[in-house]
XYZ file of C-alpha atoms in Angstrom:
586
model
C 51.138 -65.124 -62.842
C 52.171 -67.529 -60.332
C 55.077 -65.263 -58.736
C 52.241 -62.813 -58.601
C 50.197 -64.776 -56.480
C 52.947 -65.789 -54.161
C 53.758 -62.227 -53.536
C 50.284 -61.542 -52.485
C 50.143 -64.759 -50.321
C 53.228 -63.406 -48.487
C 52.131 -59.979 -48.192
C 48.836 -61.167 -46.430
C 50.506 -63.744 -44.074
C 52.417 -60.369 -42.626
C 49.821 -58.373 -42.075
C 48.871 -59.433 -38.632
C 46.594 -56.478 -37.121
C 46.535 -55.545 -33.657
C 47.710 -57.098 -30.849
C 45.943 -57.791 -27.472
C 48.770 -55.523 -25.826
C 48.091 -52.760 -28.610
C 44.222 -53.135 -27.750
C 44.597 -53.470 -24.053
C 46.622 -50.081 -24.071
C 43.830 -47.925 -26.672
C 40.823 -49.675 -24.214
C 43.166 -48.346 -21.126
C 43.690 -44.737 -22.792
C 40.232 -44.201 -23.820
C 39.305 -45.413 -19.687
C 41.625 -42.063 -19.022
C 40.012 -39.949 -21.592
C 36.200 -40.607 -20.471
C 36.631 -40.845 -16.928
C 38.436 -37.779 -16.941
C 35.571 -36.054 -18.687
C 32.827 -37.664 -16.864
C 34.526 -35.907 -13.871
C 34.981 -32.670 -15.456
C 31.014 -33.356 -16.341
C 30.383 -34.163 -12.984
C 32.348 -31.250 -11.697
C 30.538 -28.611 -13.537
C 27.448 -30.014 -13.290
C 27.895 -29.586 -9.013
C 29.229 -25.850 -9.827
C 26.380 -25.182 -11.609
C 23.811 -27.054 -8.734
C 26.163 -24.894 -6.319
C 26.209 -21.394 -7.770
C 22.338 -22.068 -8.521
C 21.258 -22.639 -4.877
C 24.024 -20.238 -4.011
C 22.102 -17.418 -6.095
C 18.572 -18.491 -5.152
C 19.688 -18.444 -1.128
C 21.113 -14.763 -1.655
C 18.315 -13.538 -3.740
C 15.773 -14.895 -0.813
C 18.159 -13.036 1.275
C 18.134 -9.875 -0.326
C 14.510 -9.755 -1.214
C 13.491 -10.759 2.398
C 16.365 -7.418 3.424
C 14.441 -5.048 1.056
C 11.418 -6.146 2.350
C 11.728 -5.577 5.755
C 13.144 -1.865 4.960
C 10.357 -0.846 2.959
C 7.350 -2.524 5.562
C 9.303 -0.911 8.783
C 10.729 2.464 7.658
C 7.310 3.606 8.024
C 6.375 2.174 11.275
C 4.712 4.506 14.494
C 5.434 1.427 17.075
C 7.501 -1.299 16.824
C 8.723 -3.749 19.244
C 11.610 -6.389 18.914
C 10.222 -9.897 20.469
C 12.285 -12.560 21.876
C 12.774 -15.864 21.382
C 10.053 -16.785 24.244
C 7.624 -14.873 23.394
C 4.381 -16.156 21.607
C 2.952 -14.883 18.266
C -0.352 -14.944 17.417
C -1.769 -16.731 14.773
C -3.082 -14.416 11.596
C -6.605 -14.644 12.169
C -6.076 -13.434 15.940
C -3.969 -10.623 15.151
C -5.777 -6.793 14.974
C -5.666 -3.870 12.700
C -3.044 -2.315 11.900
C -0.690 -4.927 13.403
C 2.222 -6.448 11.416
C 5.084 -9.204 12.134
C 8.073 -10.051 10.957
C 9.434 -13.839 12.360
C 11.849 -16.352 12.089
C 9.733 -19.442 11.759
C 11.601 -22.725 11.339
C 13.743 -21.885 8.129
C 12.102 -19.686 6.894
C 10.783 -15.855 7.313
C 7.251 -15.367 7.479
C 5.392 -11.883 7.638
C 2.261 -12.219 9.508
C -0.859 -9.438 9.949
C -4.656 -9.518 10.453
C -5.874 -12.960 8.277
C -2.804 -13.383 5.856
C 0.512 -14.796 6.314
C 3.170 -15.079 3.560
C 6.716 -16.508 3.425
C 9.073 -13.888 2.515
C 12.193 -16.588 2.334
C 13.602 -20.003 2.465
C 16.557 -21.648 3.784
C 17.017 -18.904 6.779
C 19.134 -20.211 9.264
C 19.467 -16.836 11.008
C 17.170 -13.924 11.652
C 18.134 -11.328 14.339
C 16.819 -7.896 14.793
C 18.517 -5.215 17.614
C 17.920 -1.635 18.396
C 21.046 0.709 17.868
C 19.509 3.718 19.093
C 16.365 4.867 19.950
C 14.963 4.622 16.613
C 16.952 2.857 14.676
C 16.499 -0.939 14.140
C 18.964 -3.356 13.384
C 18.805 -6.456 11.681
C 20.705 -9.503 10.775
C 19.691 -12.370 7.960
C 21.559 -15.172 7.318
C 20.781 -18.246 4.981
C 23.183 -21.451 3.622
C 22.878 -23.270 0.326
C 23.866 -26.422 1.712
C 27.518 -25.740 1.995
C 27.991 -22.058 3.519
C 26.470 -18.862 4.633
C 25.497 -15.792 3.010
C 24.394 -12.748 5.689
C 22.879 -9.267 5.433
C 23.443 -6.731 8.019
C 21.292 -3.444 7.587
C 20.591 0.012 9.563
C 16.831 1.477 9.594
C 16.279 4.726 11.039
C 11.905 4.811 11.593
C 11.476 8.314 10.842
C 7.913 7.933 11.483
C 8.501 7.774 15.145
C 9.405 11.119 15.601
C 6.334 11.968 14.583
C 4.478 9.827 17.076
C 7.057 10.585 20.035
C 7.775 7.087 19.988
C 10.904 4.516 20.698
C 11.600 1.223 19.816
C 10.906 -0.885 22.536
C 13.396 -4.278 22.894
C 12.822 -7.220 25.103
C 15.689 -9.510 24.857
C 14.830 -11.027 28.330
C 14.118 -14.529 26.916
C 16.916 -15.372 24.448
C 17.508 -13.771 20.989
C 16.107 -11.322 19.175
C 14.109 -13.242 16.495
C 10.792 -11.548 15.717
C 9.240 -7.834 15.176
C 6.209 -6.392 16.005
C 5.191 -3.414 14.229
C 2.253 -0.917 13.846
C 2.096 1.288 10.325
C -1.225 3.078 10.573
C -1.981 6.731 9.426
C 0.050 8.954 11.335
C -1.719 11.763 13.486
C 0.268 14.558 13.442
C -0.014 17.760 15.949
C -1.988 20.528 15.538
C -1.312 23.799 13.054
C 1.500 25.206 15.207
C 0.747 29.010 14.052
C -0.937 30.122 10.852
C -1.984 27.982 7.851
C -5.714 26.385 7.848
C -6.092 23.989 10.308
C -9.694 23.955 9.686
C -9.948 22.284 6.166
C -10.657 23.778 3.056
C -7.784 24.272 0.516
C -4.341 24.994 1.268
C -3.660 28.985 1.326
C 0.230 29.360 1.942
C 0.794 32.939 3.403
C 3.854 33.372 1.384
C 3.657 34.780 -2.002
C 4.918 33.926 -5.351
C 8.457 34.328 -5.263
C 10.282 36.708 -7.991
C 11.375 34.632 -10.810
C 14.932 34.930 -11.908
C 17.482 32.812 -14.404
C 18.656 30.929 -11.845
C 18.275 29.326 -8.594
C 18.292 31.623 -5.679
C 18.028 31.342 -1.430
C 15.326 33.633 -0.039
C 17.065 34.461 3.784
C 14.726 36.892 4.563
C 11.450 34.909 3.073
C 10.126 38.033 1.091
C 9.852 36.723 -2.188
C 11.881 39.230 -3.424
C 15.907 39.116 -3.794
C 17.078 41.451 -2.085
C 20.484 41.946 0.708
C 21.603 38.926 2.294
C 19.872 36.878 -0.690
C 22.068 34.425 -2.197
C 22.418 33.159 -6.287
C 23.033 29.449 -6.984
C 24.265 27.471 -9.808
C 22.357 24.626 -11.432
C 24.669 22.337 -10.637
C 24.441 22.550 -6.972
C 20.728 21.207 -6.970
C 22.394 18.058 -8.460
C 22.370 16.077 -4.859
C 22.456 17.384 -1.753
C 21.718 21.051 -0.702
C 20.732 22.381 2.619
C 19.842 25.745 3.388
C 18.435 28.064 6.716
C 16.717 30.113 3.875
C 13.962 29.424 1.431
C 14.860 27.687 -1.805
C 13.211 28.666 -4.888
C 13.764 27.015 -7.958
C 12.369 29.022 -11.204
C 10.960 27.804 -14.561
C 14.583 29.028 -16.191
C 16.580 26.148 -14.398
C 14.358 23.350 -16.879
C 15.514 20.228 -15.385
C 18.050 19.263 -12.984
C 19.274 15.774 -12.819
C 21.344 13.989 -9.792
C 22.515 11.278 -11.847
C 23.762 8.694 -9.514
C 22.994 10.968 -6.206
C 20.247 11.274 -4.021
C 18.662 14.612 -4.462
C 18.049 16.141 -1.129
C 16.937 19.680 -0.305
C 16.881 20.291 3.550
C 15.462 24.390 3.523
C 14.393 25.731 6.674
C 11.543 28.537 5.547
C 10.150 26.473 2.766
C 10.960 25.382 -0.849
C 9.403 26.849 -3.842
C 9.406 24.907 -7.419
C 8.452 26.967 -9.991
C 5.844 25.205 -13.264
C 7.601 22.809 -15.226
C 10.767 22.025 -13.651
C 12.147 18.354 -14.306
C 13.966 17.307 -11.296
C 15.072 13.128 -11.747
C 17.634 10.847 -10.818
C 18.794 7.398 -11.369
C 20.667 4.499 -9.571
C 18.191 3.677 -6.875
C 18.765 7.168 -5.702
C 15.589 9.261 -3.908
C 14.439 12.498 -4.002
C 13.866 14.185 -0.517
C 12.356 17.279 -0.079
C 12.391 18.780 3.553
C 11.579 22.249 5.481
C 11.637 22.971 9.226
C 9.140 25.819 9.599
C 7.953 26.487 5.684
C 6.062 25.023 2.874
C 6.428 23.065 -0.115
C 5.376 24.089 -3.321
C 5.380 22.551 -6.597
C 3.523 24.557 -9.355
C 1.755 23.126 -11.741
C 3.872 20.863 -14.347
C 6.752 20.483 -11.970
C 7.855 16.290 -12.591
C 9.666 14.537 -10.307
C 11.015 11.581 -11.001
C 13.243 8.919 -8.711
C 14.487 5.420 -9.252
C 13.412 4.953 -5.625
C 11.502 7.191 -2.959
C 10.275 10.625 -3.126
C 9.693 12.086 0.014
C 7.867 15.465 0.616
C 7.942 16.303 4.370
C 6.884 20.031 6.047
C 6.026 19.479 9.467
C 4.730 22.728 10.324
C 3.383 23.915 6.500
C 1.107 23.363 3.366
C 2.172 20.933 0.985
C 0.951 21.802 -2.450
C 1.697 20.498 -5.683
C -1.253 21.087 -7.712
C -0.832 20.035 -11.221
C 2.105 18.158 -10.736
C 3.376 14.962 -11.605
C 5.643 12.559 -9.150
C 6.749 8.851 -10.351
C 8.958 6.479 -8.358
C 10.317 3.451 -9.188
C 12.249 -0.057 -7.693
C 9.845 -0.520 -5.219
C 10.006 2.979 -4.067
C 7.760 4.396 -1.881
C 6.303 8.177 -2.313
C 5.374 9.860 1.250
C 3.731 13.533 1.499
C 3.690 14.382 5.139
C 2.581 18.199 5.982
C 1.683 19.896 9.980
C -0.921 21.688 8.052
C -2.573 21.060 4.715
C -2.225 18.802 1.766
C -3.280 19.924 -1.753
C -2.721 17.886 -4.858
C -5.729 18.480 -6.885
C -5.530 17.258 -10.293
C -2.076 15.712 -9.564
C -0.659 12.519 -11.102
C 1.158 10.241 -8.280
C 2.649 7.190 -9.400
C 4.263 4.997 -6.838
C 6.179 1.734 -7.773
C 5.180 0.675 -3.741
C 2.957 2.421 -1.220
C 2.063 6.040 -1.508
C 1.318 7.693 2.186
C -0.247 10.961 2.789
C -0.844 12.770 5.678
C -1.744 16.391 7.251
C -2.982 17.255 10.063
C -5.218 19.784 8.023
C -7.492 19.230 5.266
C -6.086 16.770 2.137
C -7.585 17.813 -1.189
C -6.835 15.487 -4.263
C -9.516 16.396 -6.670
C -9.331 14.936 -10.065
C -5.411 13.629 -9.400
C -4.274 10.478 -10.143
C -2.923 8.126 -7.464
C -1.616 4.867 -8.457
C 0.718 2.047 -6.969
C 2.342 -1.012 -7.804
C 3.781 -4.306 -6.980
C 1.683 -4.689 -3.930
C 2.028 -1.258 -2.987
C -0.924 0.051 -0.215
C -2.031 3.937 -0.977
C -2.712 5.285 2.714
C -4.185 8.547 2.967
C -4.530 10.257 6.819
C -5.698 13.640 7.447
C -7.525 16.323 10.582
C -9.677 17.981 8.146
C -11.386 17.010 5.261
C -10.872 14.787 2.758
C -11.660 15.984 -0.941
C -11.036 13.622 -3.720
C -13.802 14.232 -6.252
C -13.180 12.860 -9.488
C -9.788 11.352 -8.146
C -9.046 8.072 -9.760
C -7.333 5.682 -7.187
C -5.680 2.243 -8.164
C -4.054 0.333 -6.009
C -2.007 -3.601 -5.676
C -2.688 -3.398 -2.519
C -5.381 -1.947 0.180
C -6.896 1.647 -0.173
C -7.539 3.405 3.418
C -8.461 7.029 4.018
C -9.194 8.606 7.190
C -10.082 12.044 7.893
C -11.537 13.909 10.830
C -13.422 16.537 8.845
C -16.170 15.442 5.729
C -15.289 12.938 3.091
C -16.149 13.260 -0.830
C -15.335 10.894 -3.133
C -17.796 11.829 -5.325
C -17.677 10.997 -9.034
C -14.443 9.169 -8.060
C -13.198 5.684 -8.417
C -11.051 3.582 -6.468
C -10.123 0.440 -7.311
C -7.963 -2.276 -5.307
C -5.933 -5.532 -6.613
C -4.176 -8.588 -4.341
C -7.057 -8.972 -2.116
C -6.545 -5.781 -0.637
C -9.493 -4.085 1.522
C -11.015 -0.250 0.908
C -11.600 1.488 4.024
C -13.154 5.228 3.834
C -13.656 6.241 7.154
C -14.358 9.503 8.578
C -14.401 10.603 12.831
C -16.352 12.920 14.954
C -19.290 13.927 13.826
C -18.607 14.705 9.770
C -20.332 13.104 6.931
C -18.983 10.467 4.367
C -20.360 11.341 0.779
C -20.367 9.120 -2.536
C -22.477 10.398 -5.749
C -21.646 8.386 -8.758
C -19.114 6.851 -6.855
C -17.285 3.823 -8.350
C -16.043 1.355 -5.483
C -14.151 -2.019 -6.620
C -12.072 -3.748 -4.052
C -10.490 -7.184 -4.539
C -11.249 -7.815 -0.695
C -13.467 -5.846 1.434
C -15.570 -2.734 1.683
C -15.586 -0.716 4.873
C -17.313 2.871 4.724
C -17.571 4.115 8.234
C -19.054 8.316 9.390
C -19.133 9.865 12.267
C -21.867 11.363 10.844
C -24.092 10.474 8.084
C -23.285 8.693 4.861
C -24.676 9.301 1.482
C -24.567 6.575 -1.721
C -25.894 7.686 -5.097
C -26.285 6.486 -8.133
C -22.914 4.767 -6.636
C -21.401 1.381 -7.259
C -19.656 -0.384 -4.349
C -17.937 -3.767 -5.270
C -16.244 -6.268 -3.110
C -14.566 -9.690 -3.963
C -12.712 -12.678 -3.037
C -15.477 -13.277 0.237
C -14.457 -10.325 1.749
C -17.993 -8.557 2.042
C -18.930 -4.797 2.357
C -19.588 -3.191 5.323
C -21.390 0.298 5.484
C -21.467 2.032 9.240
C -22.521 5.426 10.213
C -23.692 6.885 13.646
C -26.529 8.796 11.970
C -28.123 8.060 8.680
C -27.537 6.130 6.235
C -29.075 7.187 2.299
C -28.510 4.740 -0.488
C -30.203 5.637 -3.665
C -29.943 4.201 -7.533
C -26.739 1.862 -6.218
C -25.089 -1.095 -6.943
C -23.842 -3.442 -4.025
C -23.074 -6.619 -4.749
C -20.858 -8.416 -1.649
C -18.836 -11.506 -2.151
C -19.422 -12.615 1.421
C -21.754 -10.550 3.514
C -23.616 -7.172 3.395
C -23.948 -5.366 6.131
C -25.871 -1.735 6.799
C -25.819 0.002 10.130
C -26.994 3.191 11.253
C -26.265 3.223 15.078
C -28.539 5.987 15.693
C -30.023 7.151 12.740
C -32.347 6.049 10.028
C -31.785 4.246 6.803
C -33.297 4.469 3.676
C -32.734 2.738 0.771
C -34.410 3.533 -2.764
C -33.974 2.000 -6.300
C -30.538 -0.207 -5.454
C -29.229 -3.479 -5.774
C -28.095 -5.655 -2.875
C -26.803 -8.782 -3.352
C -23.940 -11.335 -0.950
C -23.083 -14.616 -1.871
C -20.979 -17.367 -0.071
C -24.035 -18.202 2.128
C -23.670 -15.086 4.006
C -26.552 -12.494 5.335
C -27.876 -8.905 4.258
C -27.955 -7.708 7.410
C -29.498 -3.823 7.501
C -29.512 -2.388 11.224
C -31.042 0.920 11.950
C -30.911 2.558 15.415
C -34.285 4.156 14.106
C -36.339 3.688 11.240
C -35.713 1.226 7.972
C -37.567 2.616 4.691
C -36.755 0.636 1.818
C -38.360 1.541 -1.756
C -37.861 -0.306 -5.769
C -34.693 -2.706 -4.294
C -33.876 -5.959 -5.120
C -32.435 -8.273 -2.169
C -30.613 -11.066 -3.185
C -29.433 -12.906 -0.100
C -27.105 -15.982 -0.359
C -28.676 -17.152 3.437
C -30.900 -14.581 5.562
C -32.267 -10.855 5.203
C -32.556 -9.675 8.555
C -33.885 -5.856 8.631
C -33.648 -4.535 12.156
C -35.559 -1.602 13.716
C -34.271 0.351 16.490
C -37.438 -0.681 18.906
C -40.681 -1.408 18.875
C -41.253 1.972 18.285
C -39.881 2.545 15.058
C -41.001 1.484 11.629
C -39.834 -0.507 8.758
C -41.143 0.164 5.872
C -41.038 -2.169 2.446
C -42.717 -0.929 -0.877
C -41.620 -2.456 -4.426
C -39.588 -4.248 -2.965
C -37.779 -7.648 -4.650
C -36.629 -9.866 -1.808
C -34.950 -13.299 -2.503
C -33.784 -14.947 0.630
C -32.063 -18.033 -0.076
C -32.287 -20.492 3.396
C -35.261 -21.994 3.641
C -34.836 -22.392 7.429
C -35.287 -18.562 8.394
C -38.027 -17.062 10.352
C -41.141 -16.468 8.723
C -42.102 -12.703 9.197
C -44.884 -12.240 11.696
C -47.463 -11.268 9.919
C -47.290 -13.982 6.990
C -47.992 -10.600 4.343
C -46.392 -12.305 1.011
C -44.341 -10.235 -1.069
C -44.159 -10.343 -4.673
C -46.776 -13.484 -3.999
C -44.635 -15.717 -1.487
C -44.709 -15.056 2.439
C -41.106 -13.427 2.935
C -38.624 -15.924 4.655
C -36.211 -13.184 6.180
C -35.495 -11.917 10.338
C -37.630 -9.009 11.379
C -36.193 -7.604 14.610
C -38.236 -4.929 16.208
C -40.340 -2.353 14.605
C -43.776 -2.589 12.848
C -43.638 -3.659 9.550
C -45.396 -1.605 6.897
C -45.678 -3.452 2.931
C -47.924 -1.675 -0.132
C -49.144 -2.919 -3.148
C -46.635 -4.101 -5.539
């Protein structure tokens, strides 16, 4: 027992642990080991913070670059501005009016009452013309520790159209700002043929024969004959140009470029026979062009393109009646005819703007026009405008123009991102809307060179933008709806107006202002006026006349009518201007 215990006293006083040397060197090792992955940490952690503001500087890059492509492609004017020269703040610039500036660090786009930033940490924006009409432009930002730069080419085919050039002033430094005009495009006159008048497209050219395959009519008979010429599917897949017509018959189904653009350039028209497919993927487009012909898409022809679709005859009909169009990745679809424009019960889907013009008549009864992601649906045309029944949605603004007679009756048009809705028609042609359904998210403007008629019609507008109806004769508003965020105002330069059995309402302390060049008959109509009701005669000689009438006037600091006669059993508050003033029983 006792040698026992000696061994284990022994075996105990040699076990001594570490030493401070031993401990010194683990504390010194382990030092190493964390430093060394605090700075690997700390060097991935600043790649990371790097390639992040990297990305986010060429992503505001890019998406300022596609941007200014799709806004100025479409331009009729443009100037580039130098350094020196002064731009006008938002609420000072006009219609139709766009810019496109360097301002500080970062870009801004800049039209009538808006401004938005289209991207940060710009160090460079330069724009140059490198020809006549084609623009040039340079963006460059920097994440902090170098550059990242986009050079792109624009040709403005629109300003062929308008005879126009870009105009560059470089007198006062570097190029650094754009201004730009995209309104509706006038185009000339019916060069020969066609219906210039209005009314609905009547091509002069027959149905074409039908065959298995695609074919070029050279002679433009619509029947292949010598000279004609047979083609195989496959070389509709992307580009094709021909001095004939090309016809396309039901037989070929569905032709897809894949990863090409699919262009058709044919001199004396192209012909699409019903239910063709024609699509194409890649942000490719699909551009169909004639010099002296028409375009025709029968009914069930679909076209679909991961971008644009463009659809230009410059001195023909464009019809596509029954047909279906769909672009996508912010492409635009753009249906530009010398003549006439008919896409009557149509679907046109547009993942950006959709633009139509002719310098005919434009006929879109019951179709179906929609566009997204802030995409504007302008519509320009010489004759008249027929869009009964037409549903029209739009993220952006909603503007047709026509110099022939308007109906949108039974129709409904609808606008999103504050965008205004602007029906107008010139010369002396009538605006019509009969069950009529008007919702804009920013204003209403409905302006004839004529008269204009609202029945049994609602008209909407939002976000203190207020509704504006104009006409050089009458004005007739029966059984509608028209309540204004912001003001209401009714003029009839020269003619009368009468109003029977509506609604009238603005908000945001704003007036209902109704101004007649003649006489003012109102009958059954409730006012509802956030400040003043002024009603406005065209003299002393004409009459305004109130029966049934439900007036609520909402400032308690406006004129008392002149002859104190209360209405619904108060004295009406509101501005009489002119005229003698007629009131029966309620």
């Amino acid at each position: 027992m006792l040698v026992q215990r000696i061994k284990i006293l022994k075996r105990l006083r040699h076990n001594g642990g570490f030493t401070l040397v031993e401990v010194l060197v683990v504390l010194a090792l382990m030092g190493m080991v964390m430093s060394l992955g605090y700075s690997l940490n700390l060097f991935g952690v600043r790649v990371f913070h790097q390639g992040t503001a990297q990305a986010n500087v060429q992503a505001n890059v890019r998406l300022a670059s596609d941007f200014i492509t799709k806004e100025t492609r479409n331009a009729t004017e443009m100037t580039i501005l130098n350094a020196s020269e002064s731009i006008p703040e938002a609420n000072a610039i006009g219609e139709d009016i766009y810019y496109i500036l360097l301002n500080g660090n970062s870009i801004e786009y800049r039209y009538k009452d808006h401004s938005k930033l289209l991207a940060e940490s710009i160090t460079e924006l330069e724009f140059k013309k490198s020809s006549s009409r084609t623009l040039n432009y340079i963006i460059t930002g920097n994440d902090g520790n170098q550059n990242y730069s986009v050079t792109s080419n624009i040709f403005i085919s629109n300003l062929n159209l308008t005879d126009s050039f870009i105009v560059e002033d470089t007198s006062g430094g570097q190029a650094v700002a754009l201004r730009f005009k995209k309104n509706s495009i006038e185009l000339p006159d019916d060069p020969g043929g066609g219906n210039p008048g209005g009314g609905e497209p009547g091509p002069s050219d027959p149905k074409p024969e039908e065959r298995d395959s695609p074919w070029v009519d050279h002679n433009d008979n619509g029947i292949y004959d010598g000279g004609d010429e047979i083609l195989k599917k496959n070389d509709l897949d992307g580009y094709y140009k021909t001095t004939g017509r090309l016809i396309i018959p039901s037989k070929t189904k569905k032709i897809n470029g894949g990863g090409r653009e699919v262009k058709y350039e044919a001199d004396k028209g192209i012909y699409i026979s019903k239910d063709v497919e024609i699509e194409n993927h890649s942000y490719q487009s699909i551009i169909f062009e004639t010099k002296n012909g028409n375009i025709i898409l029968e009914a069930g022809v679909s076209l679909t393109s991961s971008k644009d679709i463009l659809l230009n005859a410059p001195k023909g009909n464009i019809q596509a009646n029954g047909a279906s169009m769909k672009s996508s990745s912010n492409g635009d679809i753009s249906i530009s005819a010398g003549v006439d424009v008919s896409l009557n019960t149509a679907i046109i889907q547009s993942s950006s703007d959709i633009l139509i013009t002719g310098a005919g008549s434009i006929s879109g009864k019951s179709a179906t026009l929609k566009s997204d992601s802030y995409g504007g649906i302008i519509i320009s045309g010489k004759g008249t405008g027929d869009f009964r029944q037409a549903q029209i949605t739009s993220s952006n603004n909603i503007k047709i123009s026509t110099q022939g007679n308007l109906d949108v009756s039974n129709g409904i048009l609808k606008s999103a991102s504050n965008g205004p809705i602007i029906l107008a028609t010139t010369g002396t042609f009538d605006m019509t809307l009969e069950s009529t359904v008007i919702q804009s998210s920013g204003r209403v403007e409905l302006t004839s060179g004529k008269s204009l008629y609202a029945a049994n019609s609602s008209i909407v507008s939002t976000s203190n933008g207020g509704t504006y109806l104009k006409a050089q004769g009458e004005i007739y508003a029966s059984d509608s709806q028209m309540p204004a965020s912001g003001a209401l105002n009714i003029t009839a330069i020269t003619g009368d107006i009468t109003v029977r059995s509506a609604a009238m309402k603005s908000t945001g302390y704003t007036d209902i202002w109704v101004k007649s060049g003649g006489n003012i008959h109102v009958e059954s109509t409730d006012f509802d006026a956030s400040r003043d009701l002024i009603l406005e005669a065209g003299s002393k000689d004409n009459t305004i006349y109130i029966s049934n009438a439900k007036i609520k006037d909402s400032n308690s600091t406006a004129e008392a009518r002149p002859d104190g006669v209360p209405i619904d059993g108060k004295p009406y508050s509101g501005k009489i201007c002119n005229g003698t003033v007629t009131i029966t029983a309620l």
